[in-house]
């Protein structure tokens, strides 16, 4: 089945799941409600971390009210992040790279439309130190398959590399269809880097929305998946879009222990909020994101509720400075 068909099916099944989830799940937060609630710091980007940052946006406050306005990766094609004309009906950033690029544009063009970007990846361009990556939680990436698949439950990183380079096209008698998220996905970049794939093979189907198990509709389908997102969806902390997906192990290590994230998983990663380096001394930015005593790090219970692991004293550390 081609990517366009997968995306149509995923959207349809996801809409059904959303309808059911609305009845069964606790309240989940999306774009600021109402959308005119612009708040003090606007951000967008990563699909993986959109829900936890939305949750943080409901509890992180100062004397002026809620601080963080976090815009989902998907939804309306345009959003309004500030009350100025330049920030009205601008393109919604979908994915870590899109969020970082939108933040860079806001800095370079002095529009102020974005104050931070959600990112599940580290830097890819260190030619400047214009942006700073601030870590606040632990995640991991593994691979998912349909629960009815005859494919084994464990794959090595070497096997995943061979699958995503299309050198292995069948395993355990199952014809494989490796799938990748859309190009701006931080999960896509981290996964490919972790399995040492520079250029995916021609058999790889690309362009799906990340962390959406409904794209798995054939026995040999496999796709990268954030473990934290899987946990949050499975626990109905957020609207589920798991479909029939189950998580596989890598190198004999399970991605979860006791239902929680396994922070020792081979493909463990930090996740970040990215801010302009020039704004690190801004009181609102600093108090919200920087250091283990920041408002975000003080809300550790929210972070773990959304399936992520605690960084403890490392929360709020400035991990990188880069261009994008």
CSV table of C-alpha atoms in Angstrom, one decimal:
chain,number,residue,atom,x,y,z
A,1,UNK,CA,0.0,0.0,0.0
A,2,UNK,CA,1.4,3.4,-0.9
A,3,UNK,CA,2.1,6.2,1.6
A,4,UNK,CA,-0.9,8.3,0.5
A,5,UNK,CA,-3.2,5.4,1.2
A,6,UNK,CA,-1.6,4.8,4.6
A,7,UNK,CA,-2.1,8.5,5.5
A,8,UNK,CA,-5.8,8.4,4.4
A,9,UNK,CA,-6.4,5.2,6.5
A,10,UNK,CA,-4.5,6.6,9.4
A,11,UNK,CA,-6.5,9.7,9.4
A,12,UNK,CA,-9.8,7.8,9.2
A,13,UNK,CA,-9.0,5.4,12.0
A,14,UNK,CA,-7.5,8.2,14.1
A,15,UNK,CA,-10.7,10.1,13.8
A,16,UNK,CA,-12.6,7.1,15.1
A,17,UNK,CA,-10.1,6.7,18.0
A,18,UNK,CA,-10.5,10.3,18.8
A,19,UNK,CA,-14.2,9.9,19.1
A,20,UNK,CA,-13.9,6.9,21.4
A,21,UNK,CA,-11.1,8.5,23.3
A,22,UNK,CA,-13.2,11.6,24.0
A,23,UNK,CA,-15.6,9.3,25.9
A,24,UNK,CA,-13.0,7.2,27.7
A,25,UNK,CA,-9.9,9.3,28.3
A,26,UNK,CA,-9.2,12.0,30.8
A,27,UNK,CA,-8.9,15.6,29.6
A,28,UNK,CA,-6.1,16.0,27.1
A,29,UNK,CA,-4.7,19.4,26.1
A,30,UNK,CA,-4.1,20.5,22.5
A,31,UNK,CA,-3.6,24.0,21.1
A,32,UNK,CA,-4.3,26.7,23.7
A,33,UNK,CA,-8.0,27.0,24.4
A,34,UNK,CA,-9.4,29.3,23.3
A,35,UNK,CA,-6.9,29.9,20.5
A,36,UNK,CA,-6.9,33.6,21.5
A,37,UNK,CA,-5.2,32.6,24.7
A,38,UNK,CA,-1.7,33.5,23.4
A,39,UNK,CA,0.1,33.4,26.8
A,40,UNK,CA,3.6,34.6,27.3
A,41,UNK,CA,5.9,32.1,25.5
A,42,UNK,CA,4.7,30.5,22.2
A,43,UNK,CA,6.2,27.3,20.8
A,44,UNK,CA,5.6,24.5,18.3
A,45,UNK,CA,7.4,21.6,16.7
A,46,UNK,CA,7.8,18.0,17.9
A,47,UNK,CA,4.9,15.6,17.7
A,48,UNK,CA,6.5,13.4,20.3
A,49,UNK,CA,6.6,16.1,23.0
A,50,UNK,CA,3.5,18.1,22.1
A,51,UNK,CA,1.3,16.5,24.7
A,52,UNK,CA,3.7,16.7,27.6
A,53,UNK,CA,4.4,20.4,26.8
A,54,UNK,CA,0.7,21.0,26.5
A,55,UNK,CA,0.3,19.5,29.9
A,56,UNK,CA,3.1,21.6,31.3
A,57,UNK,CA,1.4,24.6,29.8
A,58,UNK,CA,-1.6,24.1,32.1
A,59,UNK,CA,0.4,24.1,35.3
A,60,UNK,CA,3.4,26.4,34.6
A,61,UNK,CA,2.4,29.8,35.8
A,62,UNK,CA,3.7,33.1,37.1
A,63,UNK,CA,2.0,36.3,38.3
A,64,UNK,CA,0.8,37.0,34.8
A,65,UNK,CA,-1.0,33.6,34.5
A,66,UNK,CA,-0.2,30.6,32.3
A,67,UNK,CA,3.2,31.0,30.6
A,68,UNK,CA,3.5,28.3,27.9
A,69,UNK,CA,1.3,28.3,24.7
A,70,UNK,CA,2.2,25.1,22.9
A,71,UNK,CA,0.8,24.5,19.4
A,72,UNK,CA,0.3,20.9,18.3
A,73,UNK,CA,2.3,19.5,15.3
A,74,UNK,CA,-1.0,18.9,13.4
A,75,UNK,CA,-4.3,20.6,13.1
A,76,UNK,CA,-5.2,23.7,11.2
A,77,UNK,CA,-2.7,24.7,8.5
A,78,UNK,CA,-2.1,28.1,10.1
A,79,UNK,CA,-1.9,29.4,13.7
A,80,UNK,CA,-1.8,32.8,15.4
A,81,UNK,CA,0.9,32.9,18.1
A,82,UNK,CA,1.0,36.6,18.9
A,83,UNK,CA,-1.3,39.6,18.5
A,84,UNK,CA,0.8,41.2,15.8
A,85,UNK,CA,0.1,41.0,12.1
A,86,UNK,CA,3.4,39.2,11.4
A,87,UNK,CA,2.3,36.3,13.7
A,88,UNK,CA,-1.2,36.0,12.5
A,89,UNK,CA,-2.1,33.0,10.4
A,90,UNK,CA,1.4,31.7,10.1
A,91,UNK,CA,2.3,28.1,9.0
A,92,UNK,CA,2.0,25.5,11.7
A,93,UNK,CA,5.3,23.7,12.3
A,94,UNK,CA,5.0,19.9,12.2
A,95,UNK,CA,8.0,18.1,13.7
A,96,UNK,CA,11.2,19.1,15.6
A,97,UNK,CA,13.0,20.4,12.5
A,98,UNK,CA,10.0,22.5,11.4
A,99,UNK,CA,9.7,23.9,15.0
A,100,UNK,CA,13.4,24.8,15.1
A,101,UNK,CA,13.3,26.4,11.7
A,102,UNK,CA,10.2,28.5,12.7
A,103,UNK,CA,12.1,29.6,15.9
A,104,UNK,CA,15.1,30.5,13.8
A,105,UNK,CA,13.0,32.5,11.4
A,106,UNK,CA,11.4,34.4,14.3
A,107,UNK,CA,14.8,35.3,15.6
A,108,UNK,CA,16.4,36.2,12.3
A,109,UNK,CA,13.4,38.3,11.2
A,110,UNK,CA,12.8,39.7,14.7
A,111,UNK,CA,9.1,38.9,14.6
A,112,UNK,CA,9.0,37.2,18.0
A,113,UNK,CA,6.3,34.8,16.7
A,114,UNK,CA,8.0,31.9,18.5
A,115,UNK,CA,9.8,31.9,21.8
A,116,UNK,CA,10.8,28.2,21.9
A,117,UNK,CA,10.6,25.0,19.9
A,118,UNK,CA,9.8,21.5,21.0
A,119,UNK,CA,12.5,19.1,19.9
A,120,UNK,CA,13.1,15.3,20.2
A,121,UNK,CA,16.4,15.6,18.5
A,122,UNK,CA,19.7,17.3,19.0
A,123,UNK,CA,21.4,19.8,16.7
A,124,UNK,CA,22.2,19.1,13.0
A,125,UNK,CA,24.1,22.3,12.3
A,126,UNK,CA,26.6,23.7,14.7
A,127,UNK,CA,27.8,26.6,12.5
A,128,UNK,CA,26.4,29.1,15.1
A,129,UNK,CA,25.4,29.2,18.7
A,130,UNK,CA,22.2,31.1,18.1
A,131,UNK,CA,19.9,28.5,19.7
A,132,UNK,CA,20.2,26.6,23.0
A,133,UNK,CA,18.8,23.1,23.6
A,134,UNK,CA,17.5,22.7,27.1
A,135,UNK,CA,16.8,19.1,28.2
A,136,UNK,CA,14.0,18.2,30.5
A,137,UNK,CA,12.9,14.6,30.1
A,138,UNK,CA,14.1,11.1,29.0
A,139,UNK,CA,12.5,9.2,26.1
A,140,UNK,CA,13.4,6.2,23.9
A,141,UNK,CA,12.7,5.1,20.4
A,142,UNK,CA,11.9,1.6,19.4
A,143,UNK,CA,10.0,0.0,16.5
A,144,UNK,CA,6.4,-1.0,16.3
A,145,UNK,CA,4.5,-3.8,14.4
A,146,UNK,CA,0.9,-5.1,14.2
A,147,UNK,CA,0.1,-7.3,17.2
A,148,UNK,CA,-1.0,-10.1,14.8
A,149,UNK,CA,2.3,-10.1,12.8
A,150,UNK,CA,4.4,-13.2,12.7
A,151,UNK,CA,7.6,-11.1,12.9
A,152,UNK,CA,9.8,-11.8,15.8
A,153,UNK,CA,9.5,-9.5,18.9
A,154,UNK,CA,13.2,-8.5,19.0
A,155,UNK,CA,15.4,-7.0,16.3
A,156,UNK,CA,19.0,-5.9,16.6
A,157,UNK,CA,20.3,-2.5,15.4
A,158,UNK,CA,22.1,-4.4,12.7
A,159,UNK,CA,18.9,-6.0,11.5
A,160,UNK,CA,17.1,-2.7,11.6
A,161,UNK,CA,19.8,-1.1,9.5
A,162,UNK,CA,19.6,-3.9,6.9
A,163,UNK,CA,15.8,-3.6,6.8
A,164,UNK,CA,15.8,0.2,6.4
A,165,UNK,CA,18.5,0.0,3.7
A,166,UNK,CA,16.3,-2.6,2.0
A,167,UNK,CA,18.9,-5.3,2.1
A,168,UNK,CA,16.6,-7.5,4.2
A,169,UNK,CA,13.1,-7.6,2.7
A,170,UNK,CA,11.7,-10.7,4.4
A,171,UNK,CA,12.2,-12.1,7.9
A,172,UNK,CA,10.5,-15.1,9.7
A,173,UNK,CA,8.6,-15.7,6.5
A,174,UNK,CA,7.1,-12.2,6.6
A,175,UNK,CA,7.6,-9.7,3.7
A,176,UNK,CA,8.7,-6.5,5.4
A,177,UNK,CA,7.5,-3.0,4.7
A,178,UNK,CA,9.6,-0.5,6.6
A,179,UNK,CA,7.9,2.9,7.2
A,180,UNK,CA,9.3,6.3,8.2
A,181,UNK,CA,7.7,9.4,9.6
A,182,UNK,CA,7.6,12.7,7.6
A,183,UNK,CA,10.9,14.5,6.9
A,184,UNK,CA,10.8,17.1,9.8
A,185,UNK,CA,10.3,14.4,12.4
A,186,UNK,CA,13.0,14.4,15.2
A,187,UNK,CA,12.1,10.7,15.9
A,188,UNK,CA,12.8,9.8,12.3
A,189,UNK,CA,16.2,11.5,12.4
A,190,UNK,CA,17.2,10.0,15.8
A,191,UNK,CA,16.1,6.5,14.8
A,192,UNK,CA,18.0,6.5,11.5
A,193,UNK,CA,21.1,7.9,13.2
A,194,UNK,CA,20.9,5.3,15.9
A,195,UNK,CA,20.7,2.4,13.4
A,196,UNK,CA,23.4,4.0,11.3
A,197,UNK,CA,21.3,4.6,8.2
A,198,UNK,CA,22.3,7.7,6.1
A,199,UNK,CA,20.0,7.1,3.2
A,200,UNK,CA,16.9,4.9,3.5
A,201,UNK,CA,16.4,2.3,0.8
A,202,UNK,CA,13.9,2.6,-2.0
A,203,UNK,CA,11.5,0.1,-0.4
A,204,UNK,CA,11.0,2.3,2.6
A,205,UNK,CA,7.6,4.1,2.7
A,206,UNK,CA,7.9,7.6,3.9
A,207,UNK,CA,5.8,10.6,5.0
A,208,UNK,CA,3.5,9.3,7.8
A,209,UNK,CA,2.8,11.2,10.9
A,210,UNK,CA,5.0,9.9,13.7
A,211,UNK,CA,3.7,7.9,16.7
A,212,UNK,CA,0.6,6.8,14.9
A,213,UNK,CA,0.1,3.1,15.0
A,214,UNK,CA,-2.9,3.1,12.7
A,215,UNK,CA,-0.5,3.2,9.7
A,216,UNK,CA,0.4,-0.4,10.5
A,217,UNK,CA,-2.1,-2.4,8.4
A,218,UNK,CA,0.0,-5.3,7.0
A,219,UNK,CA,1.9,-8.1,8.8
A,220,UNK,CA,5.3,-6.9,7.7
A,221,UNK,CA,4.9,-3.2,8.5
A,222,UNK,CA,7.3,-1.7,11.0
A,223,UNK,CA,7.7,1.9,12.1
A,224,UNK,CA,9.8,3.9,14.7
A,225,UNK,CA,7.8,4.8,17.8
A,226,UNK,CA,8.4,7.0,20.8
A,227,UNK,CA,8.1,4.8,23.9
A,228,UNK,CA,6.8,7.7,26.0
A,229,UNK,CA,4.2,8.5,23.4
A,230,UNK,CA,3.1,4.8,23.3
A,231,UNK,CA,2.8,4.7,27.1
A,232,UNK,CA,0.7,8.0,27.2
A,233,UNK,CA,-1.6,6.7,24.5
A,234,UNK,CA,-1.9,3.3,26.0
A,235,UNK,CA,-2.8,4.8,29.4
A,236,UNK,CA,-5.3,7.2,27.8
A,237,UNK,CA,-3.4,10.2,29.1
A,238,UNK,CA,-3.7,11.5,25.6
A,239,UNK,CA,-6.1,10.6,22.7
A,240,UNK,CA,-5.0,7.1,21.5
A,241,UNK,CA,-3.8,6.5,17.9
A,242,UNK,CA,-2.1,3.2,18.5
A,243,UNK,CA,-4.3,1.1,16.3
A,244,UNK,CA,-3.0,-2.5,16.6
A,245,UNK,CA,0.6,-1.5,17.2
A,246,UNK,CA,2.8,-3.3,19.7
A,247,UNK,CA,6.4,-2.3,20.6
A,248,UNK,CA,9.4,-4.5,19.8
A,249,UNK,CA,12.7,-4.9,21.7
A,250,UNK,CA,16.1,-3.9,20.4
A,251,UNK,CA,19.3,-6.0,21.0
A,252,UNK,CA,17.3,-8.1,23.5
A,253,UNK,CA,16.3,-5.2,25.6
A,254,UNK,CA,12.6,-4.3,26.2
A,255,UNK,CA,11.6,-0.7,25.8
A,256,UNK,CA,9.6,-0.8,29.0
A,257,UNK,CA,10.0,-2.1,32.5
A,258,UNK,CA,6.9,-2.5,34.7
A,259,UNK,CA,5.0,-0.5,32.2
A,260,UNK,CA,7.3,2.5,32.5
A,261,UNK,CA,10.0,3.7,30.2
A,262,UNK,CA,13.2,1.7,30.3
A,263,UNK,CA,15.8,4.5,30.6
A,264,UNK,CA,18.5,2.0,29.9
A,265,UNK,CA,17.1,1.1,26.5
A,266,UNK,CA,19.7,1.1,23.7
A,267,UNK,CA,17.9,3.9,21.8
A,268,UNK,CA,17.2,6.2,24.8
A,269,UNK,CA,17.3,9.9,24.2
A,270,UNK,CA,16.8,13.3,25.9
A,271,UNK,CA,14.1,15.6,24.7
A,272,UNK,CA,14.4,19.4,24.6
A,273,UNK,CA,12.9,22.8,24.6
A,274,UNK,CA,15.0,25.0,22.3
A,275,UNK,CA,15.3,28.7,23.0
A,276,UNK,CA,17.2,31.6,21.4
A,277,UNK,CA,20.6,31.8,23.2
A,278,UNK,CA,20.1,35.6,23.5
A,279,UNK,CA,17.0,35.0,25.6
A,280,UNK,CA,18.7,32.8,28.2
A,281,UNK,CA,18.9,35.9,30.5
A,282,UNK,CA,15.3,36.8,29.9
A,283,UNK,CA,13.6,36.2,33.3
A,284,UNK,CA,10.5,34.5,31.9
A,285,UNK,CA,12.5,32.1,29.6
A,286,UNK,CA,15.0,31.4,32.3
A,287,UNK,CA,12.6,30.8,35.1
A,288,UNK,CA,10.4,28.6,32.9
A,289,UNK,CA,13.1,26.3,31.2
A,290,UNK,CA,16.6,26.8,32.6
A,291,UNK,CA,18.0,24.7,35.5
A,292,UNK,CA,16.7,22.0,37.8
A,293,UNK,CA,14.8,24.6,39.7
A,294,UNK,CA,12.9,25.8,36.7
A,295,UNK,CA,9.1,25.8,36.5
A,296,UNK,CA,9.2,23.0,33.9
A,297,UNK,CA,11.5,20.8,36.0
A,298,UNK,CA,9.4,21.4,39.1
A,299,UNK,CA,6.5,19.8,37.3
A,300,UNK,CA,8.2,16.3,37.3
A,301,UNK,CA,4.9,14.6,38.0
A,302,UNK,CA,3.4,16.0,34.8
A,303,UNK,CA,6.5,14.8,32.8
A,304,UNK,CA,6.2,11.3,34.1
A,305,UNK,CA,2.4,11.2,33.7
A,306,UNK,CA,3.0,11.6,30.0
A,307,UNK,CA,5.3,8.5,29.9
A,308,UNK,CA,8.6,10.2,30.0
A,309,UNK,CA,11.5,9.5,32.4
A,310,UNK,CA,12.8,11.9,34.9
A,311,UNK,CA,16.2,13.6,34.4
A,312,UNK,CA,16.3,14.6,38.1
A,313,UNK,CA,19.1,17.1,38.6
A,314,UNK,CA,20.0,17.1,34.9
A,315,UNK,CA,16.6,18.6,34.1
A,316,UNK,CA,17.0,22.1,32.7
A,317,UNK,CA,20.6,21.6,31.7
A,318,UNK,CA,21.8,23.5,28.6
A,319,UNK,CA,22.8,20.5,26.4
A,320,UNK,CA,23.8,22.2,23.1
A,321,UNK,CA,24.1,25.5,21.3
A,322,UNK,CA,23.8,25.4,17.6
A,323,UNK,CA,22.2,26.9,14.5
A,324,UNK,CA,19.5,24.3,14.0
